[in-house]
GROMACS .gro file of C-alpha atoms in nm:
model
  286
    1MET     CA    1   0.973   4.504  -1.610
    2SER     CA    2   0.858   4.700  -1.914
    3ALA     CA    3   0.543   4.918  -1.917
    4ALA     CA    4   0.385   4.666  -2.154
    5ALA     CA    5   0.461   4.379  -1.918
    6ILE     CA    6   0.319   4.570  -1.621
    7ALA     CA    7  -0.003   4.632  -1.815
    8ILE     CA    8  -0.026   4.265  -1.903
    9ALA     CA    9   0.030   4.153  -1.546
   10ALA     CA   10  -0.202   4.399  -1.370
   11GLY     CA   11  -0.422   4.217  -1.118
   12LEU     CA   12  -0.249   3.886  -1.189
   13PHE     CA   13  -0.045   3.624  -1.007
   14PHE     CA   14   0.194   3.429  -1.229
   15ASP     CA   15   0.483   3.196  -1.146
   16ASP     CA   16   0.678   2.987  -1.394
   17PHE     CA   17   0.906   2.839  -1.126
   18SER     CA   18   1.235   2.989  -1.240
   19GLN     CA   19   1.359   3.031  -0.882
   20PRO     CA   20   1.708   2.896  -0.816
   21ASP     CA   21   1.599   2.676  -0.525
   22THR     CA   22   1.313   2.592  -0.293
   23ALA     CA   23   1.432   2.844  -0.032
   24ALA     CA   24   1.356   3.119  -0.285
   25LEU     CA   25   1.025   2.951  -0.359
   26GLN     CA   26   0.927   2.967   0.008
   27ALA     CA   27   1.046   3.327   0.041
   28GLN     CA   28   0.795   3.415  -0.231
   29GLY     CA   29   0.497   3.271  -0.048
   30TRP     CA   30   0.495   2.901  -0.135
   31VAL     CA   31   0.442   2.656   0.152
   32LEU     CA   32   0.606   2.314   0.122
   33ARG     CA   33   0.406   2.086   0.343
   34GLN     CA   34   0.557   1.896   0.631
   35ALA     CA   35   0.254   1.868   0.864
   36PRO     CA   36   0.109   1.514   0.893
   37GLY     CA   37  -0.249   1.426   0.816
   38HIS     CA   38  -0.512   1.403   0.543
   39PRO     CA   39  -0.506   1.306   0.258
   40GLY     CA   40  -0.304   1.000   0.181
   41VAL     CA   41  -0.164   0.702   0.369
   42PRO     CA   42  -0.207   0.735   0.749
   43GLY     CA   43   0.139   0.759   0.902
   44ALA     CA   44   0.306   0.867   0.578
   45ARG     CA   45   0.541   1.167   0.577
   46TRP     CA   46   0.477   1.492   0.391
   47ALA     CA   47   0.830   1.600   0.298
   48PRO     CA   48   0.946   1.946   0.186
   49GLU     CA   49   1.251   1.778   0.033
   50ALA     CA   50   1.016   1.585  -0.198
   51ILE     CA   51   0.971   1.912  -0.391
   52ALA     CA   52   1.243   2.050  -0.618
   53LEU     CA   53   1.305   2.296  -0.900
   54VAL     CA   54   1.459   2.128  -1.203
   55ASP     CA   55   1.567   2.219  -1.556
   56ASP     CA   56   1.313   2.146  -1.828
   57PRO     CA   57   1.469   1.890  -2.067
   58ALA     CA   58   1.230   1.994  -2.345
   59ARG     CA   59   1.286   2.371  -2.325
   60PRO     CA   60   1.638   2.500  -2.254
   61GLY     CA   61   1.634   2.779  -1.997
   62ASN     CA   62   1.295   2.680  -1.858
   63ARG     CA   63   1.249   2.544  -1.507
   64LEU     CA   64   0.987   2.315  -1.357
   65LEU     CA   65   0.841   2.256  -1.014
   66ARG     CA   66   0.876   1.883  -0.947
   67LEU     CA   67   0.678   1.687  -0.687
   68ARG     CA   68   0.810   1.342  -0.603
   69ALA     CA   69   0.634   1.074  -0.399
   70GLN     CA   70   0.742   0.722  -0.312
   71THR     CA   71   0.623   0.418  -0.123
   72ASP     CA   72   0.752   0.077  -0.025
   73GLY     CA   73   0.402  -0.034   0.072
   74THR     CA   74   0.435   0.067   0.438
   75PRO     CA   75   0.326   0.392   0.608
   76GLU     CA   76   0.675   0.462   0.740
   77GLY     CA   77   0.819   0.405   0.393
   78THR     CA   78   0.573   0.638   0.218
   79VAL     CA   79   0.664   0.998   0.131
   80GLN     CA   80   0.416   1.244  -0.022
   81ALA     CA   81   0.456   1.599  -0.157
   82GLN     CA   82   0.241   1.913  -0.145
   83ALA     CA   83   0.293   2.282  -0.227
   84CYS     CA   84   0.041   2.562  -0.178
   85HIS     CA   85   0.034   2.942  -0.202
   86GLN     CA   86  -0.164   3.214  -0.024
   87ARG     CA   87  -0.540   3.190   0.018
   88ARG     CA   88  -0.658   3.460  -0.224
   89ALA     CA   89  -0.845   3.271  -0.498
   90LEU     CA   90  -1.223   3.289  -0.501
   91HIS     CA   91  -1.405   3.428  -0.806
   92GLY     CA   92  -1.190   3.435  -1.117
   93THR     CA   93  -0.951   3.202  -1.299
   94VAL     CA   94  -0.684   2.966  -1.170
   95ALA     CA   95  -0.480   2.772  -1.426
   96ALA     CA   96  -0.165   2.560  -1.452
   97ARG     CA   97   0.032   2.353  -1.700
   98VAL     CA   98   0.094   2.016  -1.538
   99ARG     CA   99   0.265   1.694  -1.641
  100PHE     CA  100   0.082   1.387  -1.517
  101SER     CA  101   0.257   1.050  -1.533
  102ALA     CA  102   0.088   0.717  -1.584
  103GLN     CA  103   0.391   0.512  -1.478
  104PRO     CA  104   0.644   0.538  -1.194
  105VAL     CA  105   0.994   0.666  -1.265
  106ALA     CA  106   1.129   0.382  -1.049
  107GLY     CA  107   0.984   0.050  -0.935
  108VAL     CA  108   0.683  -0.147  -1.051
  109ASP     CA  109   0.355   0.013  -1.154
  110GLY     CA  110   0.021  -0.030  -0.977
  111ASP     CA  111  -0.004   0.181  -0.662
  112PRO     CA  112  -0.314   0.406  -0.635
  113VAL     CA  113  -0.127   0.734  -0.682
  114VAL     CA  114  -0.317   1.066  -0.696
  115GLN     CA  115  -0.179   1.362  -0.895
  116THR     CA  116  -0.349   1.697  -0.848
  117PHE     CA  117  -0.397   2.067  -0.916
  118TYR     CA  118  -0.662   2.233  -0.701
  119GLN     CA  119  -0.759   2.520  -0.474
  120VAL     CA  120  -0.868   2.474  -0.113
  121SER     CA  121  -0.953   2.643   0.217
  122PRO     CA  122  -0.898   2.494   0.564
  123LEU     CA  123  -1.157   2.260   0.716
  124ALA     CA  124  -1.232   2.407   1.059
  125HIS     CA  125  -1.443   2.111   1.174
  126ASP     CA  126  -1.658   1.828   1.039
  127TYR     CA  127  -1.912   1.957   0.786
  128ASP     CA  128  -1.766   2.309   0.804
  129PRO     CA  129  -2.017   2.515   0.597
  130THR     CA  130  -1.747   2.757   0.480
  131PHE     CA  131  -1.515   2.483   0.350
  132SER     CA  132  -1.433   2.544  -0.017
  133GLU     CA  133  -1.238   2.326  -0.262
  134VAL     CA  134  -1.222   2.279  -0.640
  135ASP     CA  135  -1.002   1.997  -0.776
  136PHE     CA  136  -0.841   1.824  -1.067
  137GLU     CA  137  -0.736   1.476  -0.945
  138HIS     CA  138  -0.565   1.228  -1.177
  139LEU     CA  139  -0.575   0.857  -1.081
  140PRO     CA  140  -0.364   0.674  -1.345
  141ASN     CA  141  -0.391   0.342  -1.161
  142GLY     CA  142  -0.749   0.378  -1.047
  143GLY     CA  143  -0.856   0.370  -0.684
  144TRP     CA  144  -1.150   0.483  -0.472
  145GLY     CA  145  -1.349   0.173  -0.558
  146SER     CA  146  -1.261   0.140  -0.926
  147PRO     CA  147  -0.951   0.012  -1.111
  148GLN     CA  148  -1.024   0.243  -1.404
  149PRO     CA  149  -0.773   0.524  -1.475
  150ARG     CA  150  -0.947   0.860  -1.477
  151LEU     CA  151  -0.937   1.233  -1.412
  152TYR     CA  152  -1.175   1.378  -1.155
  153ALA     CA  153  -1.310   1.732  -1.170
  154VAL     CA  154  -1.459   1.798  -0.826
  155SER     CA  155  -1.630   2.090  -0.652
  156TRP     CA  156  -1.690   2.057  -0.279
  157GLN     CA  157  -1.963   2.166  -0.043
  158THR     CA  158  -1.811   2.017   0.274
  159VAL     CA  159  -1.673   1.695   0.424
  160ARG     CA  160  -1.629   1.484   0.737
  161LEU     CA  161  -1.289   1.313   0.740
  162GLU     CA  162  -1.353   1.035   0.997
  163PRO     CA  163  -1.555   0.840   0.913
  164TRP     CA  164  -1.535   0.968   0.559
  165ASP     CA  165  -1.844   1.150   0.431
  166ALA     CA  166  -1.794   1.370   0.124
  167ARG     CA  167  -2.045   1.630   0.009
  168ASN     CA  168  -1.940   1.729  -0.342
  169GLN     CA  169  -2.015   1.719  -0.714
  170ALA     CA  170  -1.776   1.519  -0.933
  171THR     CA  171  -1.725   1.458  -1.304
  172GLU     CA  172  -1.500   1.183  -1.443
  173VAL     CA  173  -1.295   1.174  -1.762
  174VAL     CA  174  -1.199   0.811  -1.822
  175GLY     CA  175  -0.844   0.720  -1.920
  176ALA     CA  176  -0.490   0.793  -1.804
  177LEU     CA  177  -0.359   1.136  -1.900
  178ASP     CA  178   0.013   1.074  -1.940
  179GLY     CA  179   0.204   1.390  -2.038
  180TRP     CA  180   0.151   1.767  -2.030
  181HIS     CA  181  -0.194   1.925  -1.986
  182THR     CA  182  -0.331   2.274  -1.935
  183LEU     CA  183  -0.586   2.283  -1.656
  184VAL     CA  184  -0.817   2.583  -1.607
  185ILE     CA  185  -1.072   2.643  -1.329
  186HIS     CA  186  -1.336   2.918  -1.334
  187VAL     CA  187  -1.526   3.013  -1.021
  188ASP     CA  188  -1.807   3.267  -1.003
  189ALA     CA  189  -2.098   3.327  -0.767
  190VAL     CA  190  -2.313   3.048  -0.912
  191SER     CA  191  -2.085   2.786  -1.070
  192THR     CA  192  -1.745   2.626  -1.114
  193ARG     CA  193  -1.611   2.519  -1.453
  194HIS     CA  194  -1.323   2.283  -1.529
  195TYR     CA  195  -1.135   2.293  -1.860
  196LEU     CA  196  -0.892   2.024  -1.976
  197ASP     CA  197  -0.667   2.133  -2.266
  198GLY     CA  198  -0.921   2.395  -2.374
  199ARG     CA  199  -1.225   2.166  -2.346
  200LEU     CA  200  -1.498   2.225  -2.090
  201ILE     CA  201  -1.536   1.895  -1.902
  202ALA     CA  202  -1.744   1.993  -1.598
  203THR     CA  203  -1.983   2.259  -1.471
  204HIS     CA  204  -2.091   2.239  -1.107
  205GLY     CA  205  -2.319   2.459  -0.900
  206GLY     CA  206  -2.551   2.493  -0.603
  207ARG     CA  207  -2.400   2.436  -0.261
  208ASN     CA  208  -2.074   2.315  -0.420
  209VAL     CA  209  -1.972   2.668  -0.527
  210PRO     CA  210  -1.684   2.805  -0.311
  211VAL     CA  211  -1.767   3.071  -0.054
  212VAL     CA  212  -1.427   3.169   0.091
  213PRO     CA  213  -1.079   3.237  -0.058
  214MET     CA  214  -0.875   2.928  -0.141
  215ALA     CA  215  -0.506   2.846  -0.186
  216PRO     CA  216  -0.382   2.731  -0.529
  217SER     CA  217  -0.216   2.397  -0.456
  218PHE     CA  218  -0.047   2.090  -0.600
  219ASN     CA  219   0.000   1.755  -0.430
  220LEU     CA  220   0.115   1.403  -0.512
  221TRP     CA  221   0.000   1.130  -0.276
  222PHE     CA  222  -0.115   0.770  -0.244
  223SER     CA  223  -0.469   0.657  -0.168
  224PRO     CA  224  -0.467   0.466   0.164
  225GLY     CA  225  -0.635   0.160   0.015
  226GLY     CA  226  -0.471  -0.071  -0.236
  227LEU     CA  227  -0.097  -0.009  -0.207
  228LEU     CA  228   0.115  -0.286  -0.354
  229PRO     CA  229   0.279  -0.503  -0.084
  230PRO     CA  230   0.621  -0.421   0.063
  231SER     CA  231   0.767  -0.713  -0.132
  232ALA     CA  232   0.725  -0.507  -0.451
  233GLY     CA  233   1.014  -0.277  -0.348
  234VAL     CA  234   1.020   0.103  -0.363
  235ARG     CA  235   0.803   0.280  -0.622
  236VAL     CA  236   0.858   0.646  -0.716
  237TYR     CA  237   0.623   0.884  -0.899
  238GLU     CA  238   0.680   1.238  -1.025
  239GLN     CA  239   0.456   1.527  -1.126
  240ASP     CA  240   0.588   1.844  -1.291
  241VAL     CA  241   0.441   2.196  -1.308
  242ASP     CA  242   0.550   2.446  -1.575
  243TRP     CA  243   0.355   2.751  -1.456
  244VAL     CA  244   0.056   2.862  -1.251
  245LEU     CA  245  -0.166   3.167  -1.302
  246HIS     CA  246  -0.441   3.334  -1.098
  247ALA     CA  247  -0.659   3.614  -1.239
  248PRO     CA  248  -0.906   3.727  -0.968
  249GLY     CA  249  -1.243   3.852  -1.086
  250ARG     CA  250  -1.181   3.756  -1.449
  251GLN     CA  251  -1.309   3.450  -1.634
  252LEU     CA  252  -1.025   3.393  -1.880
  253ALA     CA  253  -1.100   3.142  -2.153
  254PRO     CA  254  -0.830   2.875  -2.192
  255ALA     CA  255  -0.702   3.046  -2.508
  256GLN     CA  256  -0.677   3.374  -2.316
  257VAL     CA  257  -0.482   3.201  -2.042
  258GLN     CA  258  -0.234   3.066  -2.296
  259ALA     CA  259  -0.203   3.409  -2.459
  260GLU     CA  260  -0.143   3.574  -2.120
  261VAL     CA  261   0.132   3.326  -2.034
  262GLN     CA  262   0.294   3.370  -2.374
  263ARG     CA  263   0.292   3.752  -2.344
  264LEU     CA  264   0.442   3.739  -1.996
  265ARG     CA  265   0.721   3.510  -2.107
  266GLN     CA  266   0.794   3.715  -2.416
  267ALA     CA  267   0.820   4.021  -2.192
  268GLY     CA  268   1.073   3.838  -1.975
  269VAL     CA  269   0.839   3.802  -1.676
  270SER     CA  270   0.903   3.478  -1.489
  271ARG     CA  271   0.709   3.575  -1.179
  272HIS     CA  272   0.463   3.851  -1.098
  273ASP     CA  273   0.226   3.907  -0.807
  274ALA     CA  274  -0.022   4.194  -0.833
  275VAL     CA  275  -0.301   4.022  -0.637
  276ALA     CA  276  -0.394   4.188  -0.310
  277GLY     CA  277  -0.346   3.976   0.000
  278GLY     CA  278  -0.656   3.870   0.184
  279GLY     CA  279  -0.502   3.823   0.528
  280HIS     CA  280  -0.565   3.448   0.516
  281ARG     CA  281  -0.296   3.220   0.655
  282ALA     CA  282  -0.129   3.003   0.396
  283THR     CA  283  -0.160   2.635   0.490
  284CYS     CA  284  -0.131   2.305   0.310
  285ASP     CA  285  -0.260   2.072   0.577
  286PHE     CA  286  -0.601   1.982   0.718
   0.00000   0.00000   0.00000
């Protein structure tokens, strides 16, 4: 790496998913979930093989992280995908370029699929006061009590999983977001801010501000209510990720994030990790 690239990447985590395979991905700190549990369809399988690295058809030489989920309408026939990195993100910027899809790549449309980019800490127990989570959640087919397609920006105080009781602050952007989007999250001591394609869409505060380091994460899953019946056959959804970036302690505007990614790529940097470890176990499950 050149001196210029090192200067650019100081205090930064960046990954554009150019690894040759998922074994290399895991060797570099990514966890591909296989533990059962929340969220999603009870009894569904979280499958490491549902995550792959693929060539980008729109940009020769570029690679993408691909999450793939499918369902036949039954728990045993439902597969979900999740990838997370180390728990080091608290105050600062976390950003990613993500392709959401409004339609399945196979089968009929209509299942309540959830496509996400977020950061999260473990939930030690019901109403854990140190639980921290900040989300982008895309629901192209609606769900959670409404058929309306929408994007959620959510900041969490805490939660009880059973029976469900969420303590959070949420903002909705109505409409399906088919295609590529740049998602940026700022966290500081008093607020969280969500940016969609350079536009500030949510500012949250109070008890919903994170208090412990979180893991940058992606998952693709199905809401447990409202699956199409088994007679509809198998339905398959995909979500792609071009790159992810974490700048601790710095509130990078969306334009600055884009400029940082461009400089890294021009310098030939496909992955760089200059963020100190916090000693927190990487985990994707609850």
